[in-house]
């Protein structure tokens, strides 16, 4: 019966992909030539990221005999050169590691509020939010965590020399990398910001003519900074020359980060958050990200329904997904924040029992976010990028990293060649006032010195019978969680292949605003009408997410990169014997 409904679902998805998908969405836009989305498979390891050069940096490390964690460090640094919108050393993120022995570790390198931050820092004299202040410019930045995070992962699990892992990024910065169409357009778009943020001119041609695909972008300042990191580890960033340059930049623009903040920054190891869904085990990012908690809460609720038998993109399945998402984003806004500062009722939020209570209010009609009243919880003691990696030994890495908005705060540290994040906007800058992803929060996520801002990043690993099955993650601000939910449902409930799951259109609901957002082509006219008749407000929006997925089948890993931005999966061919 289950097999039959999977077969029907596959047929439906194939028909939908053929007839209503935007052809651009199943062709990766990696330059002039559109590439078909396909799996890249190997028993020796696979890397998937948004950037071909960064993916190849990871493959190079794996082929040299490094493990998945070594490769993740190399990919992370390479992305800071080849994907400046989100790849970073001036931002932060979360790295989920599962070793060949089945040990799960989460490296939290989320940015922190500087010591001088306070709850009123983005409010005017009337107590109103000055919107741009938490989003653009020097005051928008939290203390960066990436270099500390990559180093911590390396110290615990790495096997090659540290400088060998930073070397590919140095080479890409020094010798340049070739920009594709999308990158050229994106960098040309920064021109309007040059007046306020002159450091962005480092991404322009000397003659200021627009970049075209094929242009080679050199970043000598960044190469020097990366060299300091290669030689000195985190000291090369959080102390000495780089720290001085950040300090000078902050003083120039009225920012808050000090040398002391940088010296004190520490990445931390946390236990991932874990749950079960229809016989699969879900491992993901714990607070200070809401990602894993919300993902598990939504899946727990959906497990109460036979989604597979309702059918892929059936009105009942879509409606249930929306209603579960609505309820979980309300919990996100009330309970979640930095666990070092607030008590989070985590075990209740991810319990099956709580999920059963939550679904009890769901009917076949649209609920209402404003009237939503989740059961009580007892007190208890939006540009980003993702990369997924496996190696020949059976280690897996799932990392999501970000500057927050595209190109972060837009501030390039003078003389150091890298962009700073605008992650302070992920705090609830004022209770009830939405952030740039429309997310509303309260006191759990209020600004405090040294506190980490709440995230939605959800680097995830799914296992079956204790063996890794999926390694997955995506950017997308508040839509990160719902994109991962959809990937898991599409593969586990509806029987889609990895290519289909990554390529198919997405939809999203986040409690407030009370709107179902969807990508062009997601819903047929009939499904749209059915949902509207139930009372849902539907709104078409720009592409959602950029998933980098690996599926493991026995000994073989297969990577698929989302066509929305045009990344690359690549497979290890030969591993050289180590000396
Ligand atoms: O941590 C977060 O949830 C956000 N700063 C992520 C931002 C993001 O994904 C933007 N990408 N499109």
Coordinates of C-alpha atoms and ligand atoms in Angstrom, one line a residue:
X1 CA 0.0 0.0 0.0
X2 CA 2.8 2.3 1.1
X3 CA 4.8 1.3 -2.0
X4 CA 1.8 1.9 -4.2
X5 CA 1.2 5.4 -2.8
X6 CA 5.0 6.2 -3.3
X7 CA 4.6 5.1 -6.9
X8 CA 1.6 7.4 -7.4
X9 CA 3.5 10.2 -5.7
X10 CA 6.5 9.8 -8.0
X11 CA 4.2 9.9 -11.0
X12 CA 2.5 13.0 -9.8
X13 CA 5.8 14.7 -9.1
X14 CA 7.2 13.8 -12.5
X15 CA 4.1 15.2 -14.2
X16 CA 4.3 18.4 -12.1
X17 CA 7.9 18.9 -12.8
X18 CA 7.4 18.5 -16.5
X19 CA 4.3 20.6 -16.9
X20 CA 4.5 23.4 -14.4
X21 CA 8.0 23.8 -13.3
X22 CA 9.9 26.9 -14.4
X23 CA 12.6 25.4 -16.6
X24 CA 15.1 27.8 -15.0
X25 CA 14.6 25.9 -11.8
X26 CA 15.8 22.6 -13.1
X27 CA 18.8 24.0 -14.9
X28 CA 21.6 25.2 -12.8
X29 CA 22.7 28.7 -13.7
X30 CA 26.4 28.2 -13.3
X31 CA 27.5 30.7 -15.9
X32 CA 26.7 31.0 -19.6
X33 CA 26.0 27.3 -20.0
X34 CA 23.0 26.0 -18.0
X35 CA 23.8 22.7 -16.4
X36 CA 21.3 20.0 -15.7
X37 CA 20.9 19.2 -12.0
X38 CA 22.3 15.8 -11.4
X39 CA 23.8 13.6 -8.7
X40 CA 27.5 13.3 -8.3
X41 CA 28.3 10.0 -6.5
X42 CA 31.3 8.3 -5.0
X43 CA 32.3 5.8 -2.3
X44 CA 35.3 8.0 -1.5
X45 CA 33.5 11.2 -0.6
X46 CA 31.3 14.0 -2.0
X47 CA 31.2 17.8 -1.5
X48 CA 28.2 20.0 -2.3
X49 CA 28.3 23.8 -2.0
X50 CA 27.0 26.9 -3.7
X51 CA 30.4 27.5 -5.4
X52 CA 32.3 25.3 -7.8
X53 CA 35.7 26.6 -6.6
X54 CA 34.8 26.0 -3.0
X55 CA 33.5 22.5 -3.7
X56 CA 36.7 21.7 -5.6
X57 CA 38.8 23.1 -2.6
X58 CA 37.0 20.5 -0.4
X59 CA 37.6 17.7 -3.0
X60 CA 41.2 18.6 -3.2
X61 CA 41.6 18.1 0.6
X62 CA 39.7 14.8 0.5
X63 CA 41.9 13.6 -2.4
X64 CA 44.9 14.5 -0.4
X65 CA 43.7 12.1 2.4
X66 CA 42.0 14.7 4.6
X67 CA 38.7 13.8 6.3
X68 CA 35.3 15.5 5.9
X69 CA 36.1 17.9 8.7
X70 CA 39.4 18.9 7.1
X71 CA 37.4 19.4 3.8
X72 CA 34.7 21.5 5.6
X73 CA 37.4 23.9 6.9
X74 CA 38.8 24.3 3.4
X75 CA 35.3 24.8 1.9
X76 CA 34.4 27.3 4.6
X77 CA 37.5 29.5 4.0
X78 CA 37.2 29.1 0.2
X79 CA 33.6 30.3 0.3
X80 CA 34.8 33.5 2.1
X81 CA 36.6 34.3 -1.2
X82 CA 34.4 32.9 -3.9
X83 CA 30.9 33.6 -2.4
X84 CA 31.3 37.0 -0.7
X85 CA 27.5 37.5 -0.3
X86 CA 27.4 34.9 2.4
X87 CA 30.6 32.9 2.6
X88 CA 32.6 34.6 5.3
X89 CA 35.2 35.0 8.0
X90 CA 33.3 38.0 9.3
X91 CA 30.1 36.1 10.2
X92 CA 29.2 32.9 11.9
X93 CA 27.2 29.6 11.7
X94 CA 26.8 26.1 12.9
X95 CA 28.7 22.9 11.9
X96 CA 27.1 19.5 12.6
X97 CA 29.6 16.6 12.5
X98 CA 28.8 12.9 12.6
X99 CA 31.8 10.7 12.9
X100 CA 32.2 7.3 11.3
X101 CA 31.7 5.9 14.9
X102 CA 28.3 7.6 15.1
X103 CA 29.3 10.5 17.5
X104 CA 27.3 13.7 16.8
X105 CA 28.8 17.1 17.6
X106 CA 27.6 20.6 16.9
X107 CA 30.1 23.4 16.7
X108 CA 28.3 26.7 17.5
X109 CA 30.2 29.6 16.0
X110 CA 27.2 32.0 16.0
X111 CA 28.2 35.7 16.4
X112 CA 27.7 37.4 19.8
X113 CA 26.5 40.8 20.8
X114 CA 29.5 43.0 21.6
X115 CA 29.9 43.9 25.3
X116 CA 28.7 47.5 24.7
X117 CA 25.4 46.3 23.2
X118 CA 22.1 46.9 24.9
X119 CA 18.4 46.5 24.4
X120 CA 17.8 50.1 23.4
X121 CA 20.6 50.4 20.9
X122 CA 18.4 50.4 17.8
X123 CA 15.6 52.6 19.3
X124 CA 15.1 56.3 18.8
X125 CA 14.2 58.7 21.6
X126 CA 10.5 57.7 21.3
X127 CA 11.4 54.1 21.7
X128 CA 10.7 53.3 18.0
X129 CA 13.0 51.0 16.0
X130 CA 15.5 52.8 13.6
X131 CA 15.2 50.0 11.1
X132 CA 18.4 50.4 9.1
X133 CA 20.6 50.5 12.2
X134 CA 20.5 46.8 12.9
X135 CA 20.7 45.9 9.2
X136 CA 23.4 48.1 7.7
X137 CA 26.6 49.6 8.7
X138 CA 29.0 49.2 11.6
X139 CA 26.5 48.9 14.5
X140 CA 24.7 45.9 12.8
X141 CA 27.6 43.5 13.4
X142 CA 28.0 40.9 16.0
X143 CA 31.4 39.6 17.0
X144 CA 32.3 37.1 14.2
X145 CA 32.6 33.4 15.0
X146 CA 33.6 31.6 11.8
X147 CA 37.4 31.4 12.3
X148 CA 37.0 30.2 15.9
X149 CA 34.4 27.7 14.8
X150 CA 36.4 26.2 11.9
X151 CA 39.4 26.0 14.1
X152 CA 37.6 24.3 17.0
X153 CA 36.2 21.6 14.6
X154 CA 39.7 21.2 13.2
X155 CA 41.3 20.9 16.6
X156 CA 39.0 18.1 17.6
X157 CA 38.7 16.1 14.3
X158 CA 41.1 17.5 11.7
X159 CA 44.0 15.4 10.4
X160 CA 45.9 17.5 7.9
X161 CA 48.0 20.6 8.7
X162 CA 45.8 23.7 9.4
X163 CA 47.7 25.8 6.9
X164 CA 47.0 23.3 4.2
X165 CA 43.3 23.8 4.8
X166 CA 43.5 27.6 4.5
X167 CA 45.8 27.4 1.4
X168 CA 43.1 26.9 -1.3
X169 CA 41.3 30.0 -0.1
X170 CA 44.6 32.0 -0.1
X171 CA 45.2 30.8 -3.6
X172 CA 41.7 31.8 -4.8
X173 CA 42.1 35.3 -3.2
X174 CA 45.6 35.8 -4.5
X175 CA 45.4 34.3 -8.0
X176 CA 41.7 35.2 -8.4
X177 CA 38.7 33.2 -9.3
X178 CA 36.4 33.5 -12.3
X179 CA 33.0 35.0 -11.7
X180 CA 29.9 33.5 -13.4
X181 CA 26.9 35.4 -14.6
X182 CA 25.0 35.3 -11.4
X183 CA 28.0 36.5 -9.4
X184 CA 28.7 39.3 -11.9
X185 CA 25.2 40.5 -11.6
X186 CA 25.2 40.3 -7.9
X187 CA 28.5 42.2 -7.6
X188 CA 27.4 44.8 -10.2
X189 CA 24.3 45.4 -8.0
X190 CA 26.5 46.6 -5.2
X191 CA 27.3 49.8 -7.2
X192 CA 24.3 51.6 -5.6
X193 CA 25.9 51.1 -2.2
X194 CA 29.4 52.5 -3.0
X195 CA 28.5 55.9 -1.7
X196 CA 27.8 54.6 1.8
X197 CA 30.1 51.6 1.8
X198 CA 33.1 52.5 -0.3
X199 CA 34.9 49.2 0.7
X200 CA 32.5 47.4 -1.6
X201 CA 34.5 48.8 -4.6
X202 CA 36.9 45.9 -4.0
X203 CA 34.3 43.9 -5.9
X204 CA 34.4 46.2 -8.9
X205 CA 36.8 46.5 -11.9
X206 CA 39.5 49.2 -11.7
X207 CA 37.8 51.0 -14.7
X208 CA 34.4 50.7 -12.9
X209 CA 32.8 49.1 -16.0
X210 CA 30.3 46.3 -15.2
X211 CA 31.7 42.9 -14.5
X212 CA 30.8 40.1 -17.0
X213 CA 31.0 36.3 -16.6
X214 CA 34.6 35.2 -17.0
X215 CA 36.1 38.2 -15.1
X216 CA 38.8 37.2 -12.7
X217 CA 38.4 38.7 -9.2
X218 CA 41.5 39.2 -7.2
X219 CA 41.3 39.9 -3.4
X220 CA 44.9 40.7 -2.2
X221 CA 43.9 42.2 1.1
X222 CA 41.8 39.1 1.9
X223 CA 44.7 36.9 0.9
X224 CA 46.9 38.6 3.5
X225 CA 44.3 38.2 6.2
X226 CA 43.9 34.5 5.3
X227 CA 47.6 34.1 5.4
X228 CA 47.7 35.4 9.0
X229 CA 45.0 32.9 9.9
X230 CA 46.9 30.1 8.2
X231 CA 50.0 31.0 10.1
X232 CA 48.5 31.7 13.5
X233 CA 45.2 30.0 13.7
X234 CA 42.4 32.0 15.4
X235 CA 45.0 34.4 16.8
X236 CA 45.5 35.5 13.3
X237 CA 41.9 36.9 13.4
X238 CA 41.0 37.6 17.0
X239 CA 44.3 39.2 18.0
X240 CA 47.2 41.1 16.4
X241 CA 46.9 42.9 13.1
X242 CA 43.4 41.6 12.0
X243 CA 41.9 42.5 15.3
X244 CA 43.5 45.9 15.1
X245 CA 42.0 46.5 11.6
X246 CA 38.6 45.5 12.8
X247 CA 38.9 47.8 15.8
X248 CA 40.0 50.7 13.5
X249 CA 37.0 50.0 11.2
X250 CA 34.6 50.0 14.1
X251 CA 36.0 53.3 15.4
X252 CA 35.7 54.8 11.9
X253 CA 32.0 53.9 11.6
X254 CA 30.8 54.1 15.2
X255 CA 30.6 50.3 15.6
X256 CA 30.7 48.5 19.0
X257 CA 33.1 45.6 18.5
X258 CA 36.3 46.1 20.4
X259 CA 39.6 44.2 20.6
X260 CA 38.5 42.9 23.9
X261 CA 35.3 41.4 22.3
X262 CA 37.4 39.7 19.7
X263 CA 39.9 38.4 22.2
X264 CA 37.1 36.9 24.2
X265 CA 35.1 35.3 21.5
X266 CA 34.9 31.5 21.8
X267 CA 33.1 28.9 19.6
X268 CA 31.4 26.2 21.7
X269 CA 30.5 22.6 21.4
X270 CA 26.9 21.7 22.0
X271 CA 24.8 18.6 21.9
X272 CA 22.7 18.6 18.7
X273 CA 19.0 18.4 19.1
X274 CA 17.6 15.0 18.0
X275 CA 14.2 13.5 17.2
X276 CA 12.6 10.7 15.3
X277 CA 10.3 10.8 12.2
X278 CA 8.7 7.6 10.8
X279 CA 11.7 5.4 11.7
X280 CA 14.3 8.0 10.7
X281 CA 16.5 9.8 13.2
X282 CA 16.8 13.6 12.8
X283 CA 19.9 15.4 14.1
X284 CA 20.2 19.2 13.8
X285 CA 21.3 22.5 15.3
X286 CA 20.1 23.3 18.9
X287 CA 19.6 26.7 20.3
X288 CA 20.9 29.4 19.8
X289 CA 19.5 28.3 16.5
X290 CA 15.8 27.6 16.4
X291 CA 16.4 25.5 13.3
X292 CA 16.7 22.0 14.7
X293 CA 14.1 22.5 17.4
X294 CA 11.5 23.9 15.0
X295 CA 12.3 21.2 12.4
X296 CA 11.7 18.4 14.9
X297 CA 8.6 20.0 16.3
X298 CA 7.0 20.3 12.9
X299 CA 8.0 16.7 11.9
X300 CA 6.6 15.4 15.2
X301 CA 3.3 17.1 14.4
X302 CA 3.2 15.8 10.8
X303 CA 3.9 12.3 12.0
X304 CA 0.4 12.2 13.3
X305 CA -0.9 12.2 9.8
X306 CA -0.5 9.7 6.9
X307 CA 0.9 12.3 4.5
X308 CA 2.1 9.8 1.9
X309 CA -1.3 8.5 1.4
X310 CA -2.8 12.0 1.0
X311 CA -0.3 12.5 -1.9
X312 CA 2.4 14.9 -3.0
X313 CA 1.0 18.5 -3.3
X314 CA -2.5 17.3 -2.2
X315 CA -4.6 20.0 -0.6
X316 CA -4.7 18.0 2.7
X317 CA -1.0 17.5 2.9
X318 CA -0.2 21.1 2.0
X319 CA -2.7 22.4 4.5
X320 CA -1.4 20.3 7.3
X321 CA 2.2 21.4 6.7
X322 CA 1.0 25.0 6.8
X323 CA -0.9 24.6 10.0
X324 CA 2.0 22.8 11.8
X325 CA 4.5 25.4 10.6
X326 CA 2.2 28.2 11.9
X327 CA 2.1 26.7 15.4
X328 CA 5.8 26.1 15.6
X329 CA 6.9 29.6 14.6
X330 CA 4.7 30.9 17.4
X331 CA 6.7 28.8 19.9
X332 CA 9.9 29.9 18.2
X333 CA 9.0 33.5 19.0
X334 CA 8.2 32.9 22.6
X335 CA 10.7 30.3 23.9
X336 CA 13.8 30.3 21.8
X337 CA 17.0 32.3 22.4
X338 CA 20.6 31.8 23.5
X339 CA 20.6 28.9 26.0
X340 CA 23.5 30.5 27.8
X341 CA 21.1 33.4 28.7
X342 CA 17.5 32.0 28.8
X343 CA 15.9 28.7 30.0
X344 CA 14.4 26.9 27.0
X345 CA 11.8 24.2 27.6
X346 CA 13.6 22.1 24.9
X347 CA 12.6 18.6 25.9
X348 CA 8.9 19.6 26.0
X349 CA 9.0 21.4 22.7
X350 CA 10.5 18.4 20.9
X351 CA 8.3 15.8 22.6
X352 CA 5.8 13.7 20.8
X353 CA 3.3 14.4 23.6
X354 CA 3.4 18.1 23.0
X355 CA 3.1 17.6 19.3
X356 CA -0.1 15.6 19.8
X357 CA -1.5 18.5 21.9
X358 CA -0.6 21.0 19.2
X359 CA -2.2 19.1 16.4
X360 CA -5.5 18.7 18.3
X361 CA -6.6 22.2 17.2
X362 CA -6.0 21.6 13.5
X363 CA -9.2 21.3 11.3
X364 CA -9.6 21.0 7.6
X365 CA -10.0 24.8 7.3
X366 CA -7.3 27.6 7.6
X367 CA -6.4 28.4 11.2
X368 CA -5.7 32.0 12.3
X369 CA -2.3 33.1 13.5
X370 CA -3.9 35.9 15.6
X371 CA -6.2 33.6 17.4
X372 CA -3.6 30.9 17.9
X373 CA -3.2 29.7 21.5
X374 CA -0.6 27.0 21.9
X375 CA -0.9 24.7 25.0
X376 CA 1.1 26.0 28.0
X377 CA 4.7 25.0 28.5
X378 CA 5.7 24.3 32.1
X379 CA 8.7 26.4 33.2
X380 CA 11.8 24.3 33.1
X381 CA 15.1 24.3 35.2
X382 CA 17.4 35.9 6.8
X383 CA 22.1 35.5 2.7
X384 CA 23.5 32.4 4.0
X385 CA 25.0 29.3 2.5
X386 CA 25.3 25.6 3.3
X387 CA 27.7 22.9 2.5
X388 CA 27.4 19.1 2.9
X389 CA 30.4 16.7 2.9
X390 CA 31.1 13.0 3.3
X391 CA 34.4 11.2 3.2
X392 CA 35.7 7.7 2.6
X393 CA 35.9 6.8 6.3
X394 CA 32.2 7.5 6.9
X395 CA 32.4 11.0 8.5
X396 CA 29.7 13.5 7.6
X397 CA 29.6 17.3 7.9
X398 CA 26.6 19.6 7.5
X399 CA 27.5 23.3 7.9
X400 CA 25.4 26.5 7.5
X401 CA 27.2 29.8 7.6
X402 CA 26.1 33.4 7.1
X403 CA 26.7 37.1 7.2
X404 CA 22.9 37.3 7.6
X405 CA 21.8 39.7 4.8
X406 CA 23.4 39.6 1.4
X407 CA 26.9 41.0 1.9
X408 CA 26.1 41.4 5.6
X409 CA 26.5 44.9 7.0
X410 CA 28.1 45.9 3.7
X411 CA 31.1 47.1 5.7
X412 CA 34.4 45.8 4.4
X413 CA 37.2 45.9 7.0
X414 CA 39.7 48.3 5.5
X415 CA 43.0 46.7 4.8
X416 CA 41.7 43.2 5.7
X417 CA 39.4 42.7 2.7
X418 CA 36.4 40.9 4.3
X419 CA 32.8 41.8 5.0
X420 CA 31.3 42.0 8.4
X421 CA 27.9 40.5 9.3
X422 CA 24.6 42.3 10.1
X423 CA 23.6 39.5 12.5
X424 CA 22.4 41.9 15.2
X425 CA 19.1 42.1 13.3
X426 CA 18.4 38.5 14.2
X427 CA 17.9 39.6 17.8
X428 CA 14.4 40.8 18.6
X429 CA 15.4 44.5 18.5
X430 CA 12.1 45.4 20.1
X431 CA 9.4 43.0 21.3
X432 CA 6.8 42.4 18.6
X433 CA 8.7 44.3 15.8
X434 CA 9.5 42.0 12.9
X435 CA 13.1 41.6 11.8
X436 CA 14.3 41.5 8.1
X437 CA 12.7 38.0 7.7
X438 CA 9.4 39.2 9.2
X439 CA 10.1 37.1 12.3
X440 CA 8.7 38.5 15.5
X441 CA 10.3 37.8 18.9
X442 CA 10.2 38.7 22.5
X443 CA 12.3 38.7 25.6
X444 CA 14.0 35.3 25.1
X445 CA 15.8 36.8 22.1
X446 CA 16.3 40.3 23.5
X447 CA 19.8 41.9 23.1
X448 CA 22.2 41.4 25.9
X449 CA 26.0 41.8 26.0
X450 CA 27.8 38.6 25.0
X451 CA 24.5 36.9 24.0
X452 CA 24.1 35.0 20.7
X453 CA 21.2 36.1 18.5
X454 CA 18.5 33.5 17.7
X455 CA 19.1 31.8 14.3
X456 CA 17.0 29.6 12.0
X457 CA 20.0 27.8 10.5
X458 CA 19.4 24.1 10.5
X459 CA 22.3 22.0 9.3
X460 CA 20.8 18.5 9.5
X461 CA 21.8 14.9 9.3
X462 CA 19.1 12.2 9.0
X463 CA 20.0 8.6 9.9
X464 CA 18.2 5.3 9.3
X465 CA 19.2 2.3 11.5
X466 CA 22.1 4.3 12.8
X467 CA 23.5 4.8 9.3
X468 CA 23.7 8.3 7.7
X469 CA 21.0 8.7 5.1
X470 CA 20.7 12.5 4.3
X471 CA 23.0 15.5 4.9
X472 CA 21.1 18.6 4.2
X473 CA 20.9 22.4 4.8
X474 CA 20.0 25.6 3.1
X475 CA 20.0 29.4 3.4
X476 CA 16.8 31.4 3.4
X477 CA 16.4 33.2 6.8
X478 CA 13.1 32.1 8.3
X479 CA 12.4 29.8 5.4
X480 CA 15.4 27.6 6.2
X481 CA 13.3 25.4 8.6
X482 CA 10.4 24.9 6.3
X483 CA 12.7 24.1 3.3
X484 CA 14.3 21.3 5.3
X485 CA 10.9 20.1 6.4
X486 CA 9.9 19.9 2.7
X487 CA 13.0 18.1 1.7
X488 CA 12.5 15.5 4.4
X489 CA 8.8 15.0 3.5
X490 CA 9.4 14.9 -0.2
X491 CA 12.0 12.1 0.2
X492 CA 10.5 10.2 3.1
X493 CA 6.7 10.6 2.6
X494 CA 6.4 11.3 -1.1
X495 CA 9.2 9.2 -2.5
X496 CA 10.9 11.9 -4.5
X497 CA 14.5 11.4 -5.7
X498 CA 17.2 13.8 -4.3
X499 CA 17.2 15.7 -7.7
X500 CA 13.4 16.0 -7.6
X501 CA 13.3 17.0 -3.9
X502 CA 16.0 19.7 -4.4
X503 CA 14.5 21.0 -7.7
X504 CA 10.8 21.1 -6.9
X505 CA 9.1 24.4 -5.8
X506 CA 8.7 25.4 -2.1
X507 CA 6.2 27.1 0.1
X508 CA 6.4 28.5 3.6
X509 CA 4.3 29.8 6.5
X510 CA 5.9 31.3 9.6
X511 CA 2.9 32.2 11.9
X512 CA 3.3 35.9 11.3
X513 CA 2.5 37.4 8.8
X514 CA -0.4 35.0 8.3
X515 CA 0.4 34.3 4.7
X516 CA 1.4 31.2 2.7
X517 CA 4.4 32.2 0.6
X518 CA 5.2 30.1 -2.5
X519 CA 7.5 30.0 -5.4
X520 CA 6.2 30.4 -8.9
X521 CA 4.8 27.1 -10.1
X522 CA 4.4 25.5 -6.6
X523 CA 0.6 25.1 -6.7
X524 CA -1.6 24.2 -9.6
X525 CA -4.6 26.5 -10.2
X526 CA -6.8 23.9 -8.6
X527 CA -4.7 23.6 -5.5
X528 CA -4.5 27.4 -5.2
X529 CA -8.3 27.6 -5.5
X530 CA -8.8 24.9 -2.9
X531 CA -6.4 26.5 -0.4
X532 CA -8.0 30.0 -0.9
X533 CA -11.5 28.5 -0.4
X534 CA -10.3 27.2 3.0
X535 CA -9.3 30.7 3.9
X536 CA -5.5 30.8 3.2
X537 CA -3.9 34.0 1.9
X538 CA -1.3 33.0 -0.7
X539 CA 1.5 35.2 -1.9
X540 CA 4.0 34.4 -4.7
X541 CA 7.6 35.3 -3.8
X542 CA 11.2 35.0 -5.0
X543 CA 13.0 31.6 -4.9
X544 CA 13.1 30.0 -1.5
X545 CA 16.4 28.5 -0.3
X546 CA 19.4 26.9 -1.9
X547 CA 19.6 23.3 -0.7
X548 CA 22.9 21.4 -0.7
X549 CA 22.0 17.7 -0.2
X550 CA 23.8 14.4 0.0
X551 CA 22.0 11.1 0.1
X552 CA 24.0 8.1 1.3
X553 CA 23.0 4.7 -0.3
X554 CA 25.1 2.0 1.3
X555 CA 28.7 2.9 0.7
X556 CA 28.0 5.5 -1.9
X557 CA 27.3 9.2 -1.3
X558 CA 25.4 11.2 -3.9
X559 CA 25.4 15.0 -3.8
X560 CA 22.9 17.3 -5.4
X561 CA 23.2 21.1 -5.5
X562 CA 20.1 23.3 -5.7
X563 CA 19.7 24.9 -9.2
X564 CA 18.3 28.1 -7.7
X565 CA 21.7 29.8 -7.3
X566 CA 23.8 27.3 -9.3
X567 CA 26.2 25.5 -7.0
X568 CA 28.2 22.4 -7.6
X569 CA 28.4 18.8 -6.3
X570 CA 31.6 17.0 -6.9
X571 CA 32.8 13.5 -6.1
X572 CA 36.2 12.3 -5.0
X573 CA 38.0 10.3 -7.7
X574 CA 41.2 9.0 -6.2
X575 CA 42.7 9.5 -2.8
X576 CA 46.5 9.8 -2.8
X577 CA 48.2 7.6 -0.2
X578 CA 49.4 9.7 2.8
X579 CA 53.1 10.0 3.6
Ligands
LIG1 O1 20.7 32.9 11.3 C1 19.7 33.1 10.7 O2 18.6 32.5 10.8 C2 19.8 34.2 9.5 N1 20.8 35.1 9.9 C3 20.0 33.5 8.3 C4 20.0 34.4 7.1 C5 19.8 33.8 5.8 O3 19.6 32.6 5.7 C6 19.7 34.6 4.6 N2 19.7 33.8 3.4 N3 19.0 33.9 2.5

